[in-house]
Structure formats: C-alpha cells, structure tokens
Amino acid sequence: MQTVDQLLRTGVERLRASGSETARLDVELLLGHAIGADRTVVAAHPEASVSLDGAARFEADLARREAGEPVAYIRGFKEFYGIAFSVDPRALIPRPETERLVELAEREVIRRLTAGPRPARARPIRIADVGTGCGAVAVALAVSLRRRRIVEEIRVLGTDESADVIDLARENAVGHSVGDRVRFVEADLLPPVVVDPFELILANLPYVRSDVIPELPVAASFEPVRALDGGPDGLAVIRRLLTRLPDALTRDGAALVEIGADQGAAIGTAVDDALPGWRTVVELDLAGHPRVARIERPA
Ligand SMILES: C[S@@+](CC[C@H](N)C(=O)[O-])C[C@H]1O[C@@H](n2cnc3c(N)ncnc32)[C@H](O)[C@@H]1O
C-alpha cells in the first residue's frame, strides 16, 4: 500500500506535467475525495497508508484531471458563498468573482427591508436570477438571508434557457432547504410576459467574447459553451436583457449584472444606447476590477 505522501508526490508531478497551475491543491482535493477525507486531513497525515481501493479511485480521478477536466466536475461539487453546490457538465462551475454579485444583492435586500417602516403583511421582495445555471446566485442569496432570519421576506425566480440546468438548480435549492423560497423556470432571459415586475434582477449571463473562447484554459472546454459565449464583444446576451428591464423591473427596481473586468466602460455605453437616461454604477470586485453593473431608472 502507498502512503498519502507518495500518492501526493506522484500526483503533483503528473498534474504539473499536464499543465495544471494548481497541481498541489488539485491533488490534495482529489486524494481527499478518493479516500473520503477533508483536504486538511490529507495534508496533515502524509504518513498514513491509503487502501488499494482508495488508491485506485485516486488514480481514476487523477487521469480525468490530467485530461483537463475541472476538479469540481470530478468531485461533483463546488463551494460558493460558503456552501456546497452540486455541479456537473450541464452547468457552469460557479466562480469566486460571482460572490460579489450575491454580496451586493444581499446588501440591496437589507437596504430595502430597512429603508422605512414595512407593513406587517408586506409582500416579499421579488427577485429574478437570470441565467441561474446550477442556481448558485439564487440559492446562495436565499441561504444567506435565512441565516439572517429574513428569508421569508423574499421570493426568487431563477431562469435558464436550458431545461437540464433547471433540474440541477432545483436539486441545489431543495438540498439547501430553500425550495419554498426559490422557484425555477425555463425561459429565454425572463418569462415572455412579466405580470408582476421584480424589485431586483440579478444576472450572471455569458459575457466572454466569442473569439476568446478557444483561448480559455482547457478546463473551460468541459463547461457548456452557451454559459460562456457572449457574442462578438461579450455583451450580446446582456444587451438583450437590457431591453427587457423597463417592463420587468418595478419603478424603483434595480438590476445587478455581472460583467467582465474589461467591460466597465462598454456596459455604460450599452445601457445609454438601450435605456437612455437610466443610471449605471459599476461596482468593483476584491481585486479592484469592474465586476457588477448596477442599472436603474432615473430618480
Ligand atoms: C455564466 S453562466 C452563470 C451561471 C450561474 N448564474 C452562476 O453564476 O454560476 C450563464 C448561464 O446563463 C444561461 N443562459 C445563457 N443564455 C441565456 C438566455 N438567453 N436565457 C436564459 N439563460 C441563459 C446559461 O445556460 C448559463 O447557465
């Protein structure tokens, strides 16, 4: 039987050779997955022996990673906003940058709830999560508001154009016990007619330029291209969403739209063209890059 240390060493060597820039982290996660232990346990016990079954599982997973498959698809889950989401090739793997969108949404909900006296039987705040994927934004927001004991004050509708993805998002909502607060529908951006407009529209839609897609790291080639491809300048899908905002947002509603780090100026122009007079404020992420555009009607 081999030890943890022996398997880690050969794994790191092989992943480095295959081009992984996070070889050590990947191998610790994969070995932990194979033997049913946390990564920290793996790192803390290099001398431990690994069973033949565990080593065989690790070998199979390592081969998948060597071929470029993302660790999150191999393990079947990804942590986002402090909780684990089931992920598989039906949906994009949630990215850490998107946590900024959830954080701003949470802040916006709290601002609305505390802005003034709220009638005892006030309607829940209506929120849409457009292009929900595995449900990361919608579910993370609901779970976080539940921790603050205010989840009853919201209703979220997650949408995606892919029916497969909707099933996965539903699994995540139910798995995190927020299935009663978050519903999902298959739709092109939003339902064709929005009868009851939203106070908050959240969107992490595809925003990668089509010509950049072939240059992305190989791991991205395992993800659905419709989740990444934002057309010639990356903003094609977002532009279509902008045209829906006047009908889909309440008078005092706001849209929070994730953008690429180099799209801060372009989103302002896109809003000016599609929605003359509307206001756009671009919020930065932790790295100081443009990340979320807040779009609303003139006061
Ligand atoms: C960048 S992924 C984001 C997924 C998820 N919101 C997240 O942050 O992990 C974009 C998602 O938008 C969906 N999408 C693309 N075009 C769409 C459209 N026209 N209407 C609805 N969803 C769309 C894709 O299927 C994909 O799930």
Tab-separated table of N, CA and C and ligand atoms in Angstrom, residues 80 90-95 98 101 129-138 159-162 165 187-190 203-207 224 226-229 237 240 258, ligand 1:
chain	number	residue	atom	x	y	z
A	80	PHE	N	-19.343	27.650	-2.944
A	80	PHE	CA	-19.621	29.008	-3.419
A	80	PHE	C	-20.374	29.718	-2.309
A	90	ARG	N	-23.644	19.857	-17.041
A	90	ARG	CA	-24.822	20.597	-17.513
A	90	ARG	C	-24.652	22.094	-17.270
A	91	ALA	N	-23.889	22.466	-16.239
A	91	ALA	CA	-23.851	23.876	-15.826
A	91	ALA	C	-22.438	24.379	-15.609
A	92	LEU	N	-22.285	25.692	-15.754
A	92	LEU	CA	-21.012	26.335	-15.435
A	92	LEU	C	-20.668	26.121	-13.961
A	93	ILE	N	-19.397	25.965	-13.669
A	93	ILE	CA	-18.949	25.885	-12.272
A	93	ILE	C	-18.950	27.310	-11.708
A	94	PRO	N	-19.652	27.557	-10.602
A	94	PRO	CA	-19.703	28.930	-10.079
A	94	PRO	C	-18.307	29.466	-9.766
A	95	ARG	N	-18.072	30.728	-10.116
A	95	ARG	CA	-16.765	31.345	-9.945
A	95	ARG	C	-16.743	32.239	-8.696
A	98	THR	N	-18.265	35.763	-8.749
A	98	THR	CA	-19.726	35.922	-8.706
A	98	THR	C	-20.222	36.115	-7.270
A	101	LEU	N	-21.550	39.494	-6.687
A	101	LEU	CA	-22.940	39.734	-7.102
A	101	LEU	C	-23.902	39.360	-5.973
A	129	ASP	N	-33.214	35.736	-10.839
A	129	ASP	CA	-31.819	35.382	-11.098
A	129	ASP	C	-31.780	34.834	-12.521
A	130	VAL	N	-31.333	35.684	-13.445
A	130	VAL	CA	-31.409	35.341	-14.872
A	130	VAL	C	-30.144	34.589	-15.301
A	131	GLY	N	-30.328	33.419	-15.920
A	131	GLY	CA	-29.180	32.580	-16.284
A	131	GLY	C	-28.648	31.911	-15.034
A	132	THR	N	-29.529	31.197	-14.354
A	132	THR	CA	-29.230	30.713	-12.993
A	132	THR	C	-28.208	29.577	-12.945
A	133	GLY	N	-28.028	28.832	-14.049
A	133	GLY	CA	-27.050	27.727	-14.045
A	133	GLY	C	-27.398	26.714	-12.961
A	134	CYS	N	-26.445	26.400	-12.090
A	134	CYS	CA	-26.707	25.427	-11.016
A	134	CYS	C	-27.481	26.072	-9.870
A	135	GLY	N	-27.898	27.319	-10.044
A	135	GLY	CA	-28.699	28.002	-9.013
A	135	GLY	C	-27.842	28.747	-8.006
A	136	ALA	N	-26.552	28.894	-8.314
A	136	ALA	CA	-25.602	29.424	-7.326
A	136	ALA	C	-26.066	30.754	-6.719
A	137	VAL	N	-26.404	31.725	-7.560
A	137	VAL	CA	-26.719	33.070	-7.054
A	137	VAL	C	-28.021	33.033	-6.249
A	138	ALA	N	-29.055	32.437	-6.830
A	138	ALA	CA	-30.369	32.406	-6.179
A	138	ALA	C	-30.309	31.660	-4.841
A	159	THR	N	-34.076	31.667	-13.690
A	159	THR	CA	-34.417	31.268	-15.063
A	159	THR	C	-33.169	30.766	-15.779
A	160	ASP	N	-33.389	29.889	-16.720
A	160	ASP	CA	-32.294	29.493	-17.611
A	160	ASP	C	-32.920	28.976	-18.896
A	161	GLU	N	-32.171	29.113	-19.990
A	161	GLU	CA	-32.715	28.639	-21.264
A	161	GLU	C	-32.570	27.122	-21.396
A	162	SER	N	-31.807	26.517	-20.466
A	162	SER	CA	-31.569	25.077	-20.567
A	162	SER	C	-32.376	24.310	-19.520
A	165	VAL	N	-30.318	22.287	-16.913
A	165	VAL	CA	-29.738	23.113	-15.866
A	165	VAL	C	-30.771	23.410	-14.783
A	187	ALA	N	-36.623	29.676	-19.454
A	187	ALA	CA	-37.057	30.869	-20.194
A	187	ALA	C	-35.868	31.477	-20.919
A	188	ASP	N	-36.168	32.159	-22.022
A	188	ASP	CA	-35.146	32.957	-22.677
A	188	ASP	C	-35.061	34.266	-21.883
A	189	LEU	N	-34.073	34.385	-21.066
A	189	LEU	CA	-33.867	35.507	-20.132
A	189	LEU	C	-34.947	35.560	-19.062
A	190	LEU	N	-36.162	35.997	-19.430
A	190	LEU	CA	-37.255	36.124	-18.460
A	190	LEU	C	-38.517	35.545	-19.097
A	203	ALA	N	-28.158	39.012	-12.606
A	203	ALA	CA	-27.801	38.234	-13.794
A	203	ALA	C	-26.303	38.008	-13.879
A	204	ASN	N	-25.930	36.743	-13.976
A	204	ASN	CA	-24.577	36.405	-14.407
A	204	ASN	C	-24.753	35.620	-15.696
A	205	LEU	N	-24.867	36.364	-16.785
A	205	LEU	CA	-25.081	35.770	-18.111
A	205	LEU	C	-23.720	35.602	-18.795
A	206	PRO	N	-23.684	34.881	-19.917
A	206	PRO	CA	-22.393	34.736	-20.617
A	206	PRO	C	-21.862	36.116	-21.025
A	207	TYR	N	-20.559	36.362	-20.761
A	207	TYR	CA	-20.002	37.650	-21.199
A	207	TYR	C	-18.588	37.542	-21.774
A	224	PRO	N	-20.431	24.068	-20.525
A	224	PRO	CA	-21.282	24.339	-21.689
A	224	PRO	C	-20.934	25.690	-22.312
A	226	ARG	N	-22.663	27.606	-24.112
A	226	ARG	CA	-23.732	28.605	-24.025
A	226	ARG	C	-23.670	29.381	-22.701
A	227	ALA	N	-22.916	28.844	-21.728
A	227	ALA	CA	-22.781	29.536	-20.439
A	227	ALA	C	-21.688	30.594	-20.488
A	228	LEU	N	-20.863	30.554	-21.533
A	228	LEU	CA	-19.700	31.449	-21.599
A	228	LEU	C	-19.790	32.466	-22.732
A	229	ASP	N	-20.330	32.039	-23.877
A	229	ASP	CA	-20.215	32.817	-25.112
A	229	ASP	C	-21.157	34.021	-25.131
A	237	VAL	N	-25.743	38.967	-25.069
A	237	VAL	CA	-26.866	38.447	-24.273
A	237	VAL	C	-27.309	39.513	-23.261
A	240	ARG	N	-29.558	42.092	-24.726
A	240	ARG	CA	-30.950	41.631	-24.869
A	240	ARG	C	-31.683	41.746	-23.536
A	258	GLU	N	-23.512	40.952	-13.666
A	258	GLU	CA	-22.060	40.682	-13.644
A	258	GLU	C	-21.476	40.937	-15.026
B	1	LIG	C1	-22.089	32.406	-16.876
B	1	LIG	S1	-23.294	31.142	-16.625
B	1	LIG	C2	-23.762	31.572	-14.968
B	1	LIG	C3	-24.475	30.522	-14.214
B	1	LIG	C4	-24.780	30.896	-12.756
B	1	LIG	N1	-25.608	32.070	-12.698
B	1	LIG	C5	-23.502	31.140	-11.972
B	1	LIG	O1	-23.233	32.304	-11.638
B	1	LIG	O2	-22.769	30.168	-11.705
B	1	LIG	C6	-24.607	31.743	-17.637
B	1	LIG	C7	-25.898	30.979	-17.609
B	1	LIG	O3	-26.831	31.701	-18.433
B	1	LIG	C8	-27.590	30.782	-19.200
B	1	LIG	N2	-28.088	31.491	-20.382
B	1	LIG	C9	-27.409	31.834	-21.492
B	1	LIG	N3	-28.217	32.495	-22.344
B	1	LIG	C10	-29.434	32.569	-21.738
B	1	LIG	C11	-30.691	33.110	-22.109
B	1	LIG	N4	-30.866	33.731	-23.281
B	1	LIG	N5	-31.723	32.991	-21.245
B	1	LIG	C12	-31.564	32.346	-20.050
B	1	LIG	N6	-30.392	31.813	-19.662
B	1	LIG	C13	-29.345	31.926	-20.480
B	1	LIG	C14	-26.653	29.631	-19.481
B	1	LIG	O4	-27.355	28.430	-19.776
B	1	LIG	C15	-25.854	29.567	-18.167
B	1	LIG	O5	-26.453	28.667	-17.264
